[in-house]
Amino acid sequence: MDTLLEKISTINDMILEGKALEAFDEYYHDDVVMQENDNPEIVGKVANRKREEEFFASITEFRGAKPLNVTIGENTTMVEWHFDYTHKDWGEKNYTQVALQEWLNGKIIKEKFYYGS
């Protein structure tokens, strides 16, 4: 049984290798709830995978991603990321984001992303 630190480190590595969707398939709970800032929650693995697919398909230039900090708590992980890319609808994006994950039975059951506009 991997620790939360091992699991989130593996997810981060997979994201950096361009395997974010594979990480999603492996580490996210079927009932996962995901939320961007205070936008409405998206419920369920199917709906969230579709959202992830649409996001990655909309990136026209990827310049980099780097995990800056990782924090582990009880059934909780938090990763501070720096992203730099161009999105077909949003234009150039270069920002820092915090992703907070809540874990249940070894899978992410809730993830919320915090970032400035």
PDB file of C-alpha atoms in Angstrom:
ATOM      1  CA  MET A   1       0.000   0.000   0.000  1.00  0.00           C
ATOM      2  CA  ASP A   2       1.585   3.257  -1.137  1.00  0.00           C
ATOM      3  CA  THR A   3       1.540   6.214   1.210  1.00  0.00           C
ATOM      4  CA  LEU A   4      -0.255   9.403   0.191  1.00  0.00           C
ATOM      5  CA  LEU A   5       3.150  10.991  -0.473  1.00  0.00           C
ATOM      6  CA  GLU A   6       4.056   8.150  -2.836  1.00  0.00           C
ATOM      7  CA  LYS A   7       0.679   8.338  -4.585  1.00  0.00           C
ATOM      8  CA  ILE A   8       0.684  12.114  -5.108  1.00  0.00           C
ATOM      9  CA  SER A   9       4.346  12.016  -6.193  1.00  0.00           C
ATOM     10  CA  THR A  10       3.463   9.364  -8.791  1.00  0.00           C
ATOM     11  CA  ILE A  11       0.539  11.491 -10.024  1.00  0.00           C
ATOM     12  CA  ASN A  12       2.806  14.553 -10.282  1.00  0.00           C
ATOM     13  CA  ASP A  13       5.412  12.544 -12.207  1.00  0.00           C
ATOM     14  CA  MET A  14       2.745  11.214 -14.578  1.00  0.00           C
ATOM     15  CA  ILE A  15       1.477  14.765 -15.208  1.00  0.00           C
ATOM     16  CA  LEU A  16       5.033  15.887 -16.029  1.00  0.00           C
ATOM     17  CA  GLU A  17       5.385  12.910 -18.416  1.00  0.00           C
ATOM     18  CA  GLY A  18       2.209  13.938 -20.272  1.00  0.00           C
ATOM     19  CA  LYS A  19       0.194  11.109 -18.712  1.00  0.00           C
ATOM     20  CA  ALA A  20      -2.345  13.157 -16.758  1.00  0.00           C
ATOM     21  CA  LEU A  21      -5.317  11.216 -18.117  1.00  0.00           C
ATOM     22  CA  GLU A  22      -3.699   7.894 -17.215  1.00  0.00           C
ATOM     23  CA  ALA A  23      -3.100   9.232 -13.687  1.00  0.00           C
ATOM     24  CA  PHE A  24      -6.736  10.314 -13.548  1.00  0.00           C
ATOM     25  CA  ASP A  25      -7.919   6.846 -14.582  1.00  0.00           C
ATOM     26  CA  GLU A  26      -5.754   5.138 -11.975  1.00  0.00           C
ATOM     27  CA  TYR A  27      -5.962   7.423  -8.954  1.00  0.00           C
ATOM     28  CA  TYR A  28      -9.393   9.081  -9.033  1.00  0.00           C
ATOM     29  CA  HIS A  29     -12.506   7.640  -7.355  1.00  0.00           C
ATOM     30  CA  ASP A  30     -15.589   6.855  -9.466  1.00  0.00           C
ATOM     31  CA  ASP A  31     -17.556   9.416  -7.401  1.00  0.00           C
ATOM     32  CA  VAL A  32     -14.885  12.136  -7.554  1.00  0.00           C
ATOM     33  CA  VAL A  33     -16.020  15.744  -7.188  1.00  0.00           C
ATOM     34  CA  MET A  34     -13.821  18.403  -8.803  1.00  0.00           C
ATOM     35  CA  GLN A  35     -14.077  22.174  -8.536  1.00  0.00           C
ATOM     36  CA  GLU A  36     -12.230  25.194  -9.935  1.00  0.00           C
ATOM     37  CA  ASN A  37     -12.183  28.050  -7.397  1.00  0.00           C
ATOM     38  CA  ASP A  38     -15.840  28.786  -6.563  1.00  0.00           C
ATOM     39  CA  ASN A  39     -17.239  27.491  -9.860  1.00  0.00           C
ATOM     40  CA  PRO A  40     -19.894  24.755  -9.687  1.00  0.00           C
ATOM     41  CA  GLU A  41     -18.652  21.317  -8.688  1.00  0.00           C
ATOM     42  CA  ILE A  42     -18.414  18.641 -11.364  1.00  0.00           C
ATOM     43  CA  VAL A  43     -19.507  15.270  -9.985  1.00  0.00           C
ATOM     44  CA  GLY A  44     -18.417  11.823 -11.121  1.00  0.00           C
ATOM     45  CA  LYS A  45     -15.410  10.331 -12.875  1.00  0.00           C
ATOM     46  CA  VAL A  46     -17.006  10.262 -16.340  1.00  0.00           C
ATOM     47  CA  ALA A  47     -17.934  13.972 -16.340  1.00  0.00           C
ATOM     48  CA  ASN A  48     -14.580  14.983 -14.886  1.00  0.00           C
ATOM     49  CA  ARG A  49     -12.582  12.883 -17.350  1.00  0.00           C
ATOM     50  CA  LYS A  50     -14.462  14.575 -20.204  1.00  0.00           C
ATOM     51  CA  ARG A  51     -13.560  17.976 -18.706  1.00  0.00           C
ATOM     52  CA  GLU A  52      -9.899  16.932 -18.421  1.00  0.00           C
ATOM     53  CA  GLU A  53      -9.859  15.670 -22.032  1.00  0.00           C
ATOM     54  CA  GLU A  54     -11.331  18.969 -23.267  1.00  0.00           C
ATOM     55  CA  PHE A  55      -8.761  20.969 -21.289  1.00  0.00           C
ATOM     56  CA  PHE A  56      -5.757  19.068 -22.681  1.00  0.00           C
ATOM     57  CA  ALA A  57      -7.168  19.137 -26.221  1.00  0.00           C
ATOM     58  CA  SER A  58      -7.407  22.964 -25.974  1.00  0.00           C
ATOM     59  CA  ILE A  59      -3.725  23.526 -25.159  1.00  0.00           C
ATOM     60  CA  THR A  60      -2.034  24.836 -28.290  1.00  0.00           C
ATOM     61  CA  GLU A  61       1.449  25.314 -26.784  1.00  0.00           C
ATOM     62  CA  PHE A  62       2.802  23.778 -23.597  1.00  0.00           C
ATOM     63  CA  ARG A  63       5.861  25.504 -22.162  1.00  0.00           C
ATOM     64  CA  GLY A  64       6.081  23.930 -18.738  1.00  0.00           C
ATOM     65  CA  ALA A  65       4.680  22.676 -15.476  1.00  0.00           C
ATOM     66  CA  LYS A  66       6.447  22.277 -12.169  1.00  0.00           C
ATOM     67  CA  PRO A  67       5.281  21.146  -8.735  1.00  0.00           C
ATOM     68  CA  LEU A  68       6.642  23.734  -6.289  1.00  0.00           C
ATOM     69  CA  ASN A  69       5.415  22.316  -2.976  1.00  0.00           C
ATOM     70  CA  VAL A  70       3.689  19.147  -1.803  1.00  0.00           C
ATOM     71  CA  THR A  71       1.933  18.942   1.560  1.00  0.00           C
ATOM     72  CA  ILE A  72       0.497  15.805   3.148  1.00  0.00           C
ATOM     73  CA  GLY A  73      -2.182  15.671   5.852  1.00  0.00           C
ATOM     74  CA  GLU A  74      -4.645  13.101   7.101  1.00  0.00           C
ATOM     75  CA  ASN A  75      -6.390  11.788   3.947  1.00  0.00           C
ATOM     76  CA  THR A  76      -5.370  15.061   2.290  1.00  0.00           C
ATOM     77  CA  THR A  77      -2.666  16.161  -0.129  1.00  0.00           C
ATOM     78  CA  MET A  78      -1.968  19.583  -1.554  1.00  0.00           C
ATOM     79  CA  VAL A  79       0.240  20.482  -4.508  1.00  0.00           C
ATOM     80  CA  GLU A  80       1.318  23.971  -5.500  1.00  0.00           C
ATOM     81  CA  TRP A  81       1.950  23.987  -9.261  1.00  0.00           C
ATOM     82  CA  HIS A  82       3.357  26.499 -11.698  1.00  0.00           C
ATOM     83  CA  PHE A  83       1.910  26.246 -15.230  1.00  0.00           C
ATOM     84  CA  ASP A  84       2.906  27.963 -18.463  1.00  0.00           C
ATOM     85  CA  TYR A  85       0.892  27.218 -21.627  1.00  0.00           C
ATOM     86  CA  THR A  86      -1.283  28.695 -24.344  1.00  0.00           C
ATOM     87  CA  HIS A  87      -4.963  27.712 -24.463  1.00  0.00           C
ATOM     88  CA  LYS A  88      -7.044  28.130 -27.620  1.00  0.00           C
ATOM     89  CA  ASP A  89      -9.791  30.042 -25.746  1.00  0.00           C
ATOM     90  CA  TRP A  90      -7.925  31.635 -22.817  1.00  0.00           C
ATOM     91  CA  GLY A  91      -4.689  32.672 -24.519  1.00  0.00           C
ATOM     92  CA  GLU A  92      -1.344  32.653 -22.747  1.00  0.00           C
ATOM     93  CA  LYS A  93      -1.519  31.371 -19.178  1.00  0.00           C
ATOM     94  CA  ASN A  94       1.413  31.595 -16.785  1.00  0.00           C
ATOM     95  CA  TYR A  95       0.322  31.156 -13.175  1.00  0.00           C
ATOM     96  CA  THR A  96       0.579  29.300  -9.880  1.00  0.00           C
ATOM     97  CA  GLN A  97      -2.244  27.059  -8.692  1.00  0.00           C
ATOM     98  CA  VAL A  98      -2.890  25.038  -5.544  1.00  0.00           C
ATOM     99  CA  ALA A  99      -4.649  21.701  -5.971  1.00  0.00           C
ATOM    100  CA  LEU A 100      -6.167  20.226  -2.798  1.00  0.00           C
ATOM    101  CA  GLN A 101      -6.989  16.504  -2.890  1.00  0.00           C
ATOM    102  CA  GLU A 102      -9.115  14.557  -0.406  1.00  0.00           C
ATOM    103  CA  TRP A 103      -8.515  10.805  -0.450  1.00  0.00           C
ATOM    104  CA  LEU A 104     -10.856   7.861   0.240  1.00  0.00           C
ATOM    105  CA  ASN A 105      -9.709   4.235   0.075  1.00  0.00           C
ATOM    106  CA  GLY A 106      -6.562   5.116  -1.857  1.00  0.00           C
ATOM    107  CA  LYS A 107      -8.310   7.255  -4.492  1.00  0.00           C
ATOM    108  CA  ILE A 108      -8.956  10.984  -4.834  1.00  0.00           C
ATOM    109  CA  ILE A 109     -12.608  11.591  -3.926  1.00  0.00           C
ATOM    110  CA  LYS A 110     -12.498  15.405  -4.069  1.00  0.00           C
ATOM    111  CA  GLU A 111     -10.159  17.870  -5.723  1.00  0.00           C
ATOM    112  CA  LYS A 112     -10.381  21.646  -5.676  1.00  0.00           C
ATOM    113  CA  PHE A 113      -8.152  24.032  -7.590  1.00  0.00           C
ATOM    114  CA  TYR A 114      -7.322  27.499  -6.246  1.00  0.00           C
ATOM    115  CA  TYR A 115      -5.770  30.142  -8.494  1.00  0.00           C
ATOM    116  CA  GLY A 116      -5.999  33.824  -9.402  1.00  0.00           C
ATOM    117  CA  SER A 117      -7.750  35.009 -12.545  1.00  0.00           C
TER     118      SER A 117
END
